[in-house]
Amino acid sequence: GAVASVNAAKISAVPTSTASEALQGRIPGVVVSNANWSPGSTPNVMIRGKRSITASNDPLYVIDGVPVTGGIGEISPSDIESMEVLKDASATAIYGQRGANGVVLITTKRGEKGKVKINVKTGFSWNTPVKVPEYANAYDWASLANEALEGRYESPLYTSEEMNIIRYGLDSDLYPNVDWRDLMLKSGAPSYYANINFSGGSDNVRYFVSGQYTSEDGRYRTSSSENKYNTNTTYERWNYRANVDMNLTRSTILKVSVGGWLVNRNSPQSDADDIWKSFAYYTPLSSPRKWSTGQWPVVNGMTTPEYQMTQTGYRTIWESKVESSVALDQDLSFITKGLKFSGVFAFDTYNKNTIRRSKAQELWSAEYSRDANGNLVLKRVQNAAAMSQTKKVEGDKRYYLQASLDYSRLFA
């Protein structure tokens, strides 16, 4: 069948903190893409294209002979010895329907006989978009809006008097000039990781132990003097793994593996879709950051990107997963040559704890004219709400048992 592999040398040559990205550009027919790119987002892996319109196109992942759920986005690349990709039906036949989208076989590193080897690896990167659209300022936007209407033989949106007000910034409330992208988005965000592992052993016991810390920041500008907490998108991950091989007898090998990760995510309480919808809706002239009287603005029911990011509260998500397995290899040559027994028992647990802390500020809309004294005419459309908290806990556990009896002997 069609099988391709990536070894540890090629994996370590890629400056990445996720196993999924280590496959990118390494194997023909494997497409790794990410439409999100928020901190900690997991890339999508497709083998030989999309096979279903409605169902999942994710391949089956098998780590040290044990099928896993949830993908491999949180696995440390430094723990991987090799990755094999099974692409076609003949190669994935033994996995049945589960291998319909292809199979990725992952073998983690194990200890070797010898003195203790200690490896330390760190990495830093600055993540920035390849291309970001440039937005017009208030005067250019108003000019283009008028030009578009006049091209359809309609009345312009802004009069010549209003155009002069916009050009010279004479009314920052009703005719503001706000660049929401530069105001609320950074040019880039840092990410870094640090990994340490050590291995070694003797004739009877061999071990590999590793740990890694990964951190990624988001591009939101969310610092606010009104908040005592962080509402930026951040991602932290702690990985650990311990593989121990023991020769119980000359013909019996016991392999014990424990690995897992702990993830902490932080983000604004507002969903990313709502934040970017607000970015798309607000023009430089829609509203100022705040009215000159100090209230938060709202325009046609839509709040500003700054309000969405900093004034709706924040969300914290803790996730953890533990993958443990015990494997036994028994040589049964004392019964007949070429006979071997292999068995593995695995137990995995996954937990997710989501805490939402929500609040609201007063929102005021403005009439696009002033009163006789030149004051803003404001109307309150939402009352303030104190911080409240909701909590959701979910998780699952999974058992896996496999045993096989192999007989391989050449009769000549």
Short mmCIF file of C-alpha atoms in Angstrom, two decimals:
data_model
loop_
_atom_site.label_atom_id
_atom_site.label_comp_id
_atom_site.label_asym_id
_atom_site.label_seq_id
_atom_site.Cartn_x
_atom_site.Cartn_y
_atom_site.Cartn_z
CA GLY A 1 0.00 0.00 0.00
CA ALA A 2 0.88 3.69 -0.11
CA VAL A 3 2.92 4.41 3.02
CA ALA A 4 5.15 7.41 3.77
CA SER A 5 7.10 8.22 6.92
CA VAL A 6 8.83 11.07 8.74
CA ASN A 7 11.63 10.29 11.18
CA ALA A 8 12.76 12.11 14.32
CA ALA A 9 15.50 14.03 12.48
CA LYS A 10 13.02 15.59 10.05
CA ILE A 11 10.54 16.30 12.84
CA SER A 12 13.12 18.09 14.99
CA ALA A 13 14.20 20.18 11.99
CA VAL A 14 10.78 21.85 11.95
CA PRO A 15 10.49 24.73 14.47
CA THR A 16 7.02 23.85 15.71
CA SER A 17 5.39 22.96 19.01
CA THR A 18 2.63 20.68 17.64
CA ALA A 19 2.84 17.26 16.02
CA SER A 20 0.27 18.17 13.35
CA GLU A 21 2.42 20.99 11.97
CA ALA A 22 5.42 18.64 11.82
CA LEU A 23 3.64 16.86 8.95
CA GLN A 24 3.21 20.04 6.92
CA GLY A 25 5.05 19.85 3.61
CA ARG A 26 6.80 16.62 4.58
CA ILE A 27 4.65 13.93 2.96
CA PRO A 28 3.05 14.04 -0.51
CA GLY A 29 -0.73 13.84 -0.42
CA VAL A 30 -1.00 15.16 3.15
CA VAL A 31 -2.55 18.62 3.48
CA VAL A 32 -2.17 20.49 6.79
CA SER A 33 -4.24 23.68 7.02
CA ASN A 34 -5.55 26.00 9.68
CA ALA A 35 -8.41 28.42 9.12
CA ASN A 36 -8.36 29.71 12.69
CA TRP A 37 -4.82 30.47 13.85
CA SER A 38 -5.94 31.59 17.28
CA PRO A 39 -3.47 30.59 20.02
CA GLY A 40 -3.52 26.84 20.51
CA SER A 41 -5.70 26.13 17.48
CA THR A 42 -5.21 22.67 16.00
CA PRO A 43 -4.46 22.39 12.26
CA ASN A 44 -6.65 20.18 10.10
CA VAL A 45 -4.95 17.17 8.55
CA MET A 46 -6.34 15.63 5.37
CA ILE A 47 -4.85 12.67 3.53
CA ARG A 48 -5.41 12.72 -0.22
CA GLY A 49 -8.03 15.44 -0.07
CA LYS A 50 -11.53 15.79 1.31
CA ARG A 51 -13.55 12.59 1.23
CA SER A 52 -16.81 13.76 2.79
CA ILE A 53 -18.83 16.95 2.61
CA THR A 54 -20.67 16.54 5.91
CA ALA A 55 -18.70 13.99 7.95
CA SER A 56 -15.24 14.37 9.49
CA ASN A 57 -12.20 14.09 7.23
CA ASP A 58 -9.75 13.56 10.08
CA PRO A 59 -7.50 10.51 9.82
CA LEU A 60 -7.22 7.86 12.50
CA TYR A 61 -4.29 8.43 14.87
CA VAL A 62 -2.53 5.47 16.47
CA ILE A 63 0.10 6.14 19.15
CA ASP A 64 2.35 3.20 20.06
CA GLY A 65 -0.27 0.78 18.74
CA VAL A 66 -3.21 2.37 20.58
CA PRO A 67 -5.87 4.33 18.61
CA VAL A 68 -6.54 7.73 20.19
CA THR A 69 -9.33 10.29 19.92
CA GLY A 70 -9.10 14.08 19.72
CA GLY A 71 -6.20 14.36 17.29
CA ILE A 72 -2.53 14.98 17.98
CA GLY A 73 -2.51 18.77 18.23
CA GLU A 74 -1.40 18.71 21.87
CA ILE A 75 1.39 16.12 21.51
CA SER A 76 4.96 17.37 21.77
CA PRO A 77 6.96 16.75 18.57
CA SER A 78 10.05 16.18 20.72
CA ASP A 79 8.48 12.96 22.04
CA ILE A 80 8.01 11.41 18.59
CA GLU A 81 10.46 8.94 17.09
CA SER A 82 8.63 8.54 13.77
CA MET A 83 5.31 9.11 12.02
CA GLU A 84 3.97 6.86 9.27
CA VAL A 85 1.05 7.84 7.07
CA LEU A 86 -1.08 5.09 5.53
CA LYS A 87 -2.86 6.59 2.54
CA ASP A 88 -4.79 4.01 0.52
CA ALA A 89 -7.28 1.23 1.21
CA SER A 90 -4.77 -1.61 1.06
CA ALA A 91 -2.58 0.04 3.70
CA THR A 92 -5.46 0.91 6.05
CA ALA A 93 -7.48 -2.30 5.57
CA ILE A 94 -6.67 -3.70 9.02
CA TYR A 95 -8.29 -0.65 10.65
CA GLY A 96 -11.58 -1.10 8.83
CA GLN A 97 -14.00 1.80 8.59
CA ARG A 98 -12.02 3.85 11.12
CA GLY A 99 -9.20 4.12 8.59
CA ALA A 100 -11.38 5.43 5.76
CA ASN A 101 -9.67 8.86 5.89
CA GLY A 102 -6.19 7.41 6.25
CA VAL A 103 -4.14 6.46 9.29
CA VAL A 104 -1.24 8.20 11.03
CA LEU A 105 0.95 5.84 13.05
CA ILE A 106 3.03 7.55 15.73
CA THR A 107 5.88 5.88 17.56
CA THR A 108 7.16 7.71 20.62
CA LYS A 109 10.76 7.71 21.74
CA ARG A 110 12.00 5.03 24.12
CA GLY A 111 15.15 4.60 26.14
CA GLU A 112 18.30 2.77 25.04
CA LYS A 113 21.02 1.05 27.02
CA GLY A 114 23.77 3.43 28.01
CA LYS A 115 24.59 6.48 30.07
CA VAL A 116 22.01 9.13 30.74
CA LYS A 117 21.44 11.47 27.78
CA ILE A 118 19.95 14.88 28.46
CA ASN A 119 18.54 17.01 25.66
CA VAL A 120 17.23 20.56 25.96
CA LYS A 121 15.48 22.40 23.14
CA THR A 122 13.87 25.83 23.08
CA GLY A 123 12.18 27.83 20.37
CA PHE A 124 10.75 31.30 19.86
CA SER A 125 8.67 32.69 17.01
CA TRP A 126 6.80 35.86 16.15
CA ASN A 127 3.46 35.12 14.54
CA THR A 128 2.10 37.71 12.15
CA PRO A 129 -0.36 37.61 9.25
CA VAL A 130 1.18 37.41 5.80
CA LYS A 131 -1.20 40.04 4.44
CA VAL A 132 -3.64 42.33 6.24
CA PRO A 133 -5.98 44.65 4.31
CA GLU A 134 -5.41 48.38 4.69
CA TYR A 135 -8.48 50.33 5.80
CA ALA A 136 -9.40 53.81 4.65
CA ASN A 137 -9.49 56.74 7.06
CA ALA A 138 -12.73 58.58 7.75
CA TYR A 139 -12.39 61.19 5.00
CA ASP A 140 -11.43 58.67 2.29
CA TRP A 141 -14.23 56.34 3.39
CA ALA A 142 -16.80 59.14 3.24
CA SER A 143 -15.53 60.25 -0.18
CA LEU A 144 -15.78 56.73 -1.57
CA ALA A 145 -19.26 56.29 -0.07
CA ASN A 146 -20.42 59.48 -1.77
CA GLU A 147 -18.79 58.44 -5.04
CA ALA A 148 -20.54 55.07 -4.97
CA LEU A 149 -23.97 56.68 -4.45
CA GLU A 150 -23.41 59.36 -7.06
CA GLY A 151 -22.39 56.66 -9.53
CA ARG A 152 -25.92 55.28 -9.14
CA TYR A 153 -27.44 58.76 -9.55
CA GLU A 154 -28.37 58.92 -5.85
CA SER A 155 -27.86 61.68 -3.32
CA PRO A 156 -24.47 61.63 -1.54
CA LEU A 157 -24.34 60.28 1.99
CA TYR A 158 -22.41 63.28 3.33
CA THR A 159 -22.87 66.95 2.44
CA SER A 160 -19.93 69.24 1.64
CA GLU A 161 -20.26 70.76 5.11
CA GLU A 162 -20.06 67.32 6.72
CA MET A 163 -17.07 66.44 4.54
CA ASN A 164 -15.21 69.48 5.90
CA ILE A 165 -16.09 68.44 9.47
CA ILE A 166 -14.70 64.97 8.77
CA ARG A 167 -11.58 66.28 7.01
CA TYR A 168 -10.58 68.62 9.83
CA GLY A 169 -11.80 66.44 12.73
CA LEU A 170 -14.18 69.08 14.08
CA ASP A 171 -16.62 66.62 15.72
CA SER A 172 -15.07 63.47 17.19
CA ASP A 173 -18.45 62.19 18.43
CA LEU A 174 -20.69 62.28 15.37
CA TYR A 175 -17.89 62.26 12.78
CA PRO A 176 -15.00 60.32 14.38
CA ASN A 177 -11.96 58.86 12.67
CA VAL A 178 -11.15 55.51 14.29
CA ASP A 179 -8.82 52.88 12.84
CA TRP A 180 -10.24 49.87 14.67
CA ARG A 181 -7.62 47.49 13.32
CA ASP A 182 -4.62 49.49 14.57
CA LEU A 183 -6.44 50.32 17.78
CA MET A 184 -7.35 46.76 18.77
CA LEU A 185 -4.91 44.45 16.94
CA LYS A 186 -1.17 44.04 17.41
CA SER A 187 1.12 43.54 14.43
CA GLY A 188 2.04 40.08 15.75
CA ALA A 189 2.25 37.90 18.83
CA PRO A 190 5.02 35.77 20.38
CA SER A 191 5.08 32.04 20.96
CA TYR A 192 7.78 29.96 22.56
CA TYR A 193 8.43 26.52 23.98
CA ALA A 194 11.03 24.73 26.08
CA ASN A 195 11.57 20.96 26.15
CA ILE A 196 13.82 18.78 28.25
CA ASN A 197 14.13 15.02 28.05
CA PHE A 198 16.52 12.41 29.33
CA SER A 199 16.97 8.75 28.50
CA GLY A 200 19.21 5.83 29.30
CA GLY A 201 19.15 2.44 30.97
CA SER A 202 20.75 -0.92 31.49
CA ASP A 203 20.28 -4.40 30.06
CA ASN A 204 17.12 -4.91 32.11
CA VAL A 205 15.55 -1.43 32.35
CA ARG A 206 15.46 1.41 29.82
CA TYR A 207 13.65 4.73 30.15
CA PHE A 208 12.72 7.94 28.34
CA VAL A 209 11.27 10.88 30.27
CA SER A 210 10.36 14.29 28.88
CA GLY A 211 8.55 17.51 29.73
CA GLN A 212 7.65 20.58 27.69
CA TYR A 213 6.13 24.00 28.29
CA THR A 214 4.48 25.90 25.41
CA SER A 215 3.04 29.43 25.42
CA GLU A 216 1.25 31.43 22.72
CA ASP A 217 -0.22 34.93 22.90
CA GLY A 218 -2.99 36.44 20.79
CA ARG A 219 -3.03 39.63 18.72
CA TYR A 220 -5.79 41.45 20.60
CA ARG A 221 -4.97 44.74 22.35
CA THR A 222 -7.02 44.20 25.46
CA SER A 223 -5.30 46.22 28.18
CA SER A 224 -7.92 48.32 29.97
CA SER A 225 -7.61 50.43 33.09
CA GLU A 226 -11.13 49.31 34.03
CA ASN A 227 -10.15 45.63 34.24
CA LYS A 228 -8.01 43.81 36.76
CA TYR A 229 -7.86 40.71 34.60
CA ASN A 230 -6.55 39.68 31.19
CA THR A 231 -9.02 39.30 28.32
CA ASN A 232 -6.49 38.57 25.58
CA THR A 233 -6.42 35.17 23.90
CA THR A 234 -3.60 33.17 25.48
CA TYR A 235 -2.62 29.51 25.41
CA GLU A 236 -0.38 27.55 27.76
CA ARG A 237 0.40 23.84 27.59
CA TRP A 238 2.40 21.48 29.77
CA ASN A 239 3.38 18.11 28.25
CA TYR A 240 4.86 15.10 30.00
CA ARG A 241 5.78 11.57 28.98
CA ALA A 242 7.51 8.60 30.59
CA ASN A 243 8.26 5.37 28.70
CA VAL A 244 9.87 2.48 30.61
CA ASP A 245 10.87 -0.90 29.14
CA MET A 246 11.69 -3.76 31.52
CA ASN A 247 13.11 -7.17 30.71
CA LEU A 248 11.30 -9.34 33.28
CA THR A 249 12.97 -12.46 31.90
CA ARG A 250 15.06 -13.25 28.83
CA SER A 251 11.86 -13.81 26.86
CA THR A 252 9.48 -11.34 28.53
CA ILE A 253 9.44 -7.57 28.01
CA LEU A 254 7.06 -5.26 29.84
CA LYS A 255 6.51 -1.75 28.45
CA VAL A 256 4.86 0.93 30.58
CA SER A 257 3.95 4.31 29.07
CA VAL A 258 2.35 7.35 30.63
CA GLY A 259 1.88 10.59 28.72
CA GLY A 260 -0.43 13.53 28.73
CA TRP A 261 -0.90 17.27 28.74
CA LEU A 262 -2.50 20.11 30.63
CA VAL A 263 -3.82 23.15 28.75
CA ASN A 264 -4.92 26.56 30.00
CA ARG A 265 -6.77 28.84 27.56
CA ASN A 266 -7.88 32.41 28.20
CA SER A 267 -10.05 34.57 25.93
CA PRO A 268 -12.64 37.36 25.99
CA GLN A 269 -16.12 36.30 26.99
CA SER A 270 -17.37 37.40 23.56
CA ASP A 271 -16.98 34.74 20.90
CA ALA A 272 -14.41 35.32 18.17
CA ASP A 273 -17.21 35.37 15.57
CA ASP A 274 -18.89 38.27 17.38
CA ILE A 275 -15.61 40.18 17.69
CA TRP A 276 -14.77 39.89 14.00
CA LYS A 277 -18.35 40.63 13.03
CA SER A 278 -17.97 43.89 14.95
CA PHE A 279 -14.71 44.61 13.10
CA ALA A 280 -16.48 44.09 9.79
CA TYR A 281 -19.45 46.28 10.77
CA TYR A 282 -17.67 49.30 12.21
CA THR A 283 -16.33 51.89 9.78
CA PRO A 284 -14.02 54.76 10.83
CA LEU A 285 -17.15 56.94 11.09
CA SER A 286 -19.48 54.55 12.95
CA SER A 287 -18.67 55.75 16.46
CA PRO A 288 -15.78 56.87 18.67
CA ARG A 289 -14.21 54.52 21.21
CA LYS A 290 -16.41 56.25 23.81
CA TRP A 291 -18.72 59.21 23.64
CA SER A 292 -17.08 62.40 24.87
CA THR A 293 -19.36 62.15 27.92
CA GLY A 294 -17.73 58.82 28.90
CA GLN A 295 -20.36 56.23 27.91
CA TRP A 296 -19.82 53.15 25.76
CA PRO A 297 -21.41 53.52 22.32
CA VAL A 298 -23.71 51.16 20.45
CA VAL A 299 -24.73 51.57 16.80
CA ASN A 300 -27.81 49.75 15.48
CA GLY A 301 -27.47 47.15 18.20
CA MET A 302 -23.79 46.46 17.45
CA THR A 303 -21.11 47.22 20.04
CA THR A 304 -17.56 48.25 19.19
CA PRO A 305 -14.68 45.74 18.85
CA GLU A 306 -13.09 47.30 21.94
CA TYR A 307 -16.23 46.71 24.00
CA GLN A 308 -16.46 43.10 22.78
CA MET A 309 -12.84 42.45 23.73
CA THR A 310 -12.57 44.21 27.06
CA GLN A 311 -15.97 44.82 28.63
CA THR A 312 -17.92 41.54 28.39
CA GLY A 313 -15.80 39.52 30.83
CA TYR A 314 -13.44 36.66 30.13
CA ARG A 315 -13.38 32.90 29.70
CA THR A 316 -10.96 30.33 31.12
CA ILE A 317 -10.72 26.76 29.86
CA TRP A 318 -8.65 24.07 31.57
CA GLU A 319 -8.15 20.81 29.70
CA SER A 320 -6.18 17.74 30.66
CA LYS A 321 -5.57 14.32 29.17
CA VAL A 322 -3.72 11.29 30.48
CA GLU A 323 -2.79 8.42 28.17
CA SER A 324 -1.43 5.31 29.89
CA SER A 325 -0.69 1.87 28.55
CA VAL A 326 0.92 -1.40 29.60
CA ALA A 327 2.24 -3.74 26.90
CA LEU A 328 3.64 -7.24 27.23
CA ASP A 329 5.75 -9.07 24.65
CA GLN A 330 6.31 -12.76 25.35
CA ASP A 331 8.54 -14.98 23.25
CA LEU A 332 6.99 -18.46 23.17
CA SER A 333 9.86 -20.20 21.40
CA PHE A 334 9.98 -22.74 24.22
CA ILE A 335 6.66 -24.05 22.85
CA THR A 336 7.60 -23.81 19.18
CA LYS A 337 10.01 -21.59 17.30
CA GLY A 338 8.55 -18.38 15.84
CA LEU A 339 5.59 -18.16 18.25
CA LYS A 340 5.10 -14.82 20.03
CA PHE A 341 2.39 -13.26 22.18
CA SER A 342 1.74 -9.50 22.35
CA GLY A 343 -0.84 -7.70 24.44
CA VAL A 344 -1.57 -4.09 25.36
CA PHE A 345 -4.01 -2.49 27.78
CA ALA A 346 -4.58 1.28 27.62
CA PHE A 347 -6.58 3.65 29.77
CA ASP A 348 -7.15 7.28 28.74
CA THR A 349 -8.94 10.08 30.57
CA TYR A 350 -9.93 13.53 29.33
CA ASN A 351 -11.33 16.43 31.37
CA LYS A 352 -12.44 19.93 30.40
CA ASN A 353 -13.38 22.71 32.81
CA THR A 354 -14.87 25.91 31.34
CA ILE A 355 -15.47 28.99 33.49
CA ARG A 356 -17.29 31.96 31.97
CA ARG A 357 -17.21 35.26 33.81
CA SER A 358 -19.69 37.62 32.18
CA LYS A 359 -20.48 41.28 32.74
CA ALA A 360 -21.96 44.23 30.84
CA GLN A 361 -21.58 48.00 30.79
CA GLU A 362 -24.17 50.64 30.10
CA LEU A 363 -24.60 51.19 26.37
CA TRP A 364 -25.77 54.46 24.84
CA SER A 365 -26.79 55.33 21.32
CA ALA A 366 -26.59 58.86 19.93
CA GLU A 367 -28.82 60.88 17.66
CA TYR A 368 -26.82 62.12 14.72
CA SER A 369 -27.58 65.72 15.60
CA ARG A 370 -27.01 67.89 18.65
CA ASP A 371 -29.45 69.83 20.79
CA ALA A 372 -29.82 73.60 20.80
CA ASN A 373 -26.86 73.91 23.20
CA GLY A 374 -24.61 71.74 21.06
CA ASN A 375 -24.74 68.75 23.42
CA LEU A 376 -25.00 65.13 22.37
CA VAL A 377 -28.45 63.56 22.48
CA LEU A 378 -27.89 60.13 24.01
CA LYS A 379 -30.26 57.28 24.77
CA ARG A 380 -29.46 54.40 27.11
CA VAL A 381 -30.18 51.04 25.47
CA GLN A 382 -28.57 48.68 28.00
CA ASN A 383 -28.06 48.70 31.75
CA ALA A 384 -24.86 47.62 33.45
CA ALA A 385 -24.63 44.10 34.86
CA ALA A 386 -22.19 42.95 37.55
CA MET A 387 -19.78 40.10 36.92
CA SER A 388 -21.44 36.66 37.09
CA GLN A 389 -19.91 33.22 36.73
CA THR A 390 -21.00 29.95 35.14
CA LYS A 391 -19.05 26.72 35.17
CA LYS A 392 -19.20 23.63 32.97
CA VAL A 393 -17.30 20.40 33.61
CA GLU A 394 -17.11 17.59 31.10
CA GLY A 395 -14.89 14.63 30.37
CA ASP A 396 -14.65 11.01 29.34
CA LYS A 397 -12.54 7.91 29.81
CA ARG A 398 -11.68 5.11 27.47
CA TYR A 399 -10.36 1.58 27.80
CA TYR A 400 -8.54 -0.33 25.10
CA LEU A 401 -7.44 -3.97 25.10
CA GLN A 402 -5.64 -5.80 22.33
CA ALA A 403 -3.98 -9.20 22.21
CA SER A 404 -2.37 -11.10 19.38
CA LEU A 405 -0.60 -14.39 18.82
CA ASP A 406 1.94 -14.37 15.98
CA TYR A 407 3.61 -17.35 14.40
CA SER A 408 6.40 -16.79 11.90
CA ARG A 409 8.73 -19.57 10.91
CA LEU A 410 10.60 -20.54 7.80
CA PHE A 411 10.59 -24.23 6.91
CA ALA A 412 13.32 -25.21 4.49
#
